[in-house]
Short mmCIF file of C-alpha atoms in Angstrom, two decimals:
data_model
loop_
_atom_site.label_atom_id
_atom_site.label_comp_id
_atom_site.label_asym_id
_atom_site.label_seq_id
_atom_site.Cartn_x
_atom_site.Cartn_y
_atom_site.Cartn_z
CA UNK A 11 0.00 0.00 0.00
CA UNK A 12 2.83 2.40 0.78
CA UNK A 13 4.42 2.66 -2.68
CA UNK A 14 1.07 2.92 -4.47
CA UNK A 15 -0.21 5.49 -2.02
CA UNK A 16 2.93 7.58 -2.50
CA UNK A 17 2.62 7.27 -6.28
CA UNK A 18 -0.96 8.51 -6.10
CA UNK A 19 0.04 11.43 -3.88
CA UNK A 20 2.96 12.30 -6.19
CA UNK A 21 0.68 12.20 -9.21
CA UNK A 22 -1.66 14.69 -7.56
CA UNK A 23 1.20 17.02 -6.58
CA UNK A 24 2.81 16.87 -10.03
CA UNK A 25 -0.51 17.40 -11.83
CA UNK A 26 -1.27 20.44 -9.66
CA UNK A 27 2.18 21.92 -10.33
CA UNK A 28 1.85 21.30 -14.07
CA UNK A 29 -1.61 22.85 -14.23
CA UNK A 30 -0.25 25.94 -12.48
CA UNK A 31 2.26 26.40 -15.31
CA UNK A 32 -0.27 25.64 -18.06
CA UNK A 33 -2.72 28.14 -16.58
CA UNK A 34 -0.10 30.90 -16.94
CA UNK A 35 -0.45 30.37 -20.71
CA UNK A 36 -4.25 30.03 -20.66
CA UNK A 37 -3.92 26.29 -21.29
CA UNK A 38 -4.98 23.11 -19.53
CA UNK A 39 -3.09 19.82 -19.56
CA UNK A 40 -5.52 18.65 -22.26
CA UNK A 41 -4.96 21.65 -24.53
CA UNK A 42 -1.21 21.52 -23.90
CA UNK A 43 -1.24 17.88 -24.99
CA UNK A 44 -2.89 18.68 -28.34
CA UNK A 45 -0.70 21.70 -29.05
CA UNK A 46 2.48 19.87 -28.05
CA UNK A 47 1.53 16.93 -30.29
CA UNK A 48 1.09 19.29 -33.24
CA UNK A 49 4.40 21.01 -32.38
CA UNK A 50 6.28 17.69 -32.22
CA UNK A 51 4.97 16.78 -35.67
CA UNK A 52 7.35 19.36 -37.14
CA UNK A 53 6.72 21.92 -39.85
CA UNK A 54 4.07 22.67 -41.02
CA UNK A 55 2.76 21.61 -37.56
CA UNK A 56 -0.40 19.90 -38.73
CA UNK A 57 -1.98 16.48 -38.36
CA UNK A 58 -5.21 14.80 -39.27
CA UNK A 59 -7.72 14.30 -36.45
CA UNK A 60 -6.98 10.56 -36.65
CA UNK A 61 -3.27 11.16 -36.17
CA UNK A 62 -4.03 13.38 -33.17
CA UNK A 63 -6.27 10.66 -31.74
CA UNK A 64 -3.56 8.03 -32.10
CA UNK A 65 -0.95 10.25 -30.49
CA UNK A 66 -3.06 11.42 -27.55
CA UNK A 67 -5.11 8.27 -26.93
CA UNK A 68 -8.44 9.98 -26.22
CA UNK A 69 -11.85 9.36 -27.73
CA UNK A 70 -12.92 11.08 -30.94
CA UNK A 71 -15.58 13.07 -29.05
CA UNK A 72 -12.99 14.29 -26.56
CA UNK A 73 -10.62 15.26 -29.36
CA UNK A 74 -13.36 17.14 -31.23
CA UNK A 75 -14.13 19.10 -28.07
CA UNK A 76 -10.46 19.94 -27.52
CA UNK A 77 -10.01 21.04 -31.13
CA UNK A 78 -13.18 23.17 -30.96
CA UNK A 79 -11.90 24.95 -27.84
CA UNK A 80 -8.44 25.50 -29.30
CA UNK A 81 -9.94 26.78 -32.55
CA UNK A 82 -12.14 29.28 -30.66
CA UNK A 83 -9.02 30.45 -28.82
CA UNK A 84 -7.25 31.00 -32.15
CA UNK A 85 -4.54 28.43 -31.43
CA UNK A 86 -5.43 25.89 -34.14
CA UNK A 87 -7.32 25.99 -37.39
CA UNK A 88 -9.08 23.41 -39.48
CA UNK A 89 -7.79 23.26 -43.04
CA UNK A 90 -9.15 21.30 -45.96
CA UNK A 91 -7.24 18.06 -46.38
CA UNK A 92 -5.69 18.19 -49.87
CA UNK A 93 -5.49 14.38 -49.94
CA UNK A 94 -9.11 13.80 -48.89
CA UNK A 95 -11.66 16.49 -49.69
CA UNK A 96 -14.04 15.02 -47.09
CA UNK A 97 -11.51 15.50 -44.29
CA UNK A 98 -9.65 18.24 -42.51
CA UNK A 99 -6.19 18.83 -41.16
CA UNK A 100 -5.62 20.46 -37.78
CA UNK A 101 -2.84 23.05 -37.87
CA UNK A 102 -1.20 25.31 -35.33
CA UNK A 103 -1.82 28.98 -35.99
CA UNK A 104 1.11 31.38 -35.53
CA UNK A 105 -0.36 32.28 -32.11
CA UNK A 106 -0.67 28.57 -31.28
CA UNK A 107 2.97 27.95 -32.20
CA UNK A 108 4.12 30.90 -30.12
CA UNK A 109 1.97 29.82 -27.16
CA UNK A 110 3.10 26.19 -27.17
CA UNK A 111 6.75 27.13 -27.52
CA UNK A 112 6.52 29.41 -24.48
CA UNK A 113 4.44 26.95 -22.47
CA UNK A 114 6.70 24.01 -23.33
CA UNK A 115 9.80 25.94 -22.20
CA UNK A 116 8.09 26.77 -18.90
CA UNK A 117 6.90 23.16 -18.57
CA UNK A 118 10.44 21.79 -19.00
CA UNK A 119 11.79 24.27 -16.44
CA UNK A 120 9.01 23.25 -14.05
CA UNK A 121 9.79 19.56 -14.51
CA UNK A 122 13.44 20.24 -13.71
CA UNK A 123 12.39 22.17 -10.62
CA UNK A 124 10.07 19.38 -9.47
CA UNK A 125 12.77 16.73 -9.63
CA UNK A 126 15.62 18.92 -8.33
CA UNK A 127 15.36 17.35 -4.88
CA UNK A 128 16.82 14.11 -6.22
CA UNK A 129 20.48 13.55 -7.02
CA UNK A 130 21.25 12.51 -10.62
CA UNK A 131 21.86 8.90 -9.55
CA UNK A 132 18.57 8.86 -7.66
CA UNK A 133 16.72 10.20 -10.72
CA UNK A 134 18.23 7.47 -12.85
CA UNK A 135 17.33 4.77 -10.33
CA UNK A 136 13.78 6.10 -9.98
CA UNK A 137 13.38 6.23 -13.75
CA UNK A 138 14.61 2.63 -14.08
CA UNK A 139 12.21 1.37 -11.42
CA UNK A 140 9.24 3.31 -12.81
CA UNK A 141 9.92 2.00 -16.33
CA UNK A 142 10.00 -1.56 -14.99
CA UNK A 143 6.81 -1.06 -12.99
CA UNK A 144 5.01 0.64 -15.90
CA UNK A 145 6.00 -2.21 -18.25
CA UNK A 146 3.95 -4.63 -16.14
CA UNK A 147 0.83 -2.70 -17.20
CA UNK A 148 1.73 -1.86 -20.76
#
């Protein structure tokens, strides 16, 4: 019970700290996830809804809602898919690219801050154990 309880408590602390950073950029963890996925795709920073679904592992309804919210905020746009006239491509807008770049930099700095209490060897050992534990579920 001890290790699992501590993992649950850590997850809550980390999630709260991450949301604090995302909120500074008017994002949530969900919107950050979509924008970061588009950013990682490389120029021209666009993916089909299906590709976004596969990368983020959420339902199509959830993804549609996230895209709608991001589109209203001016961070993504729906473009006609040149390969399939029935479909669309989701693309970062210039504002979306600027926002995710700034938020991602702050997120990385926050992650470094959150783990700063561990020595490099401890981080490596923790990472090894968590990978092993996670593999039993995946």
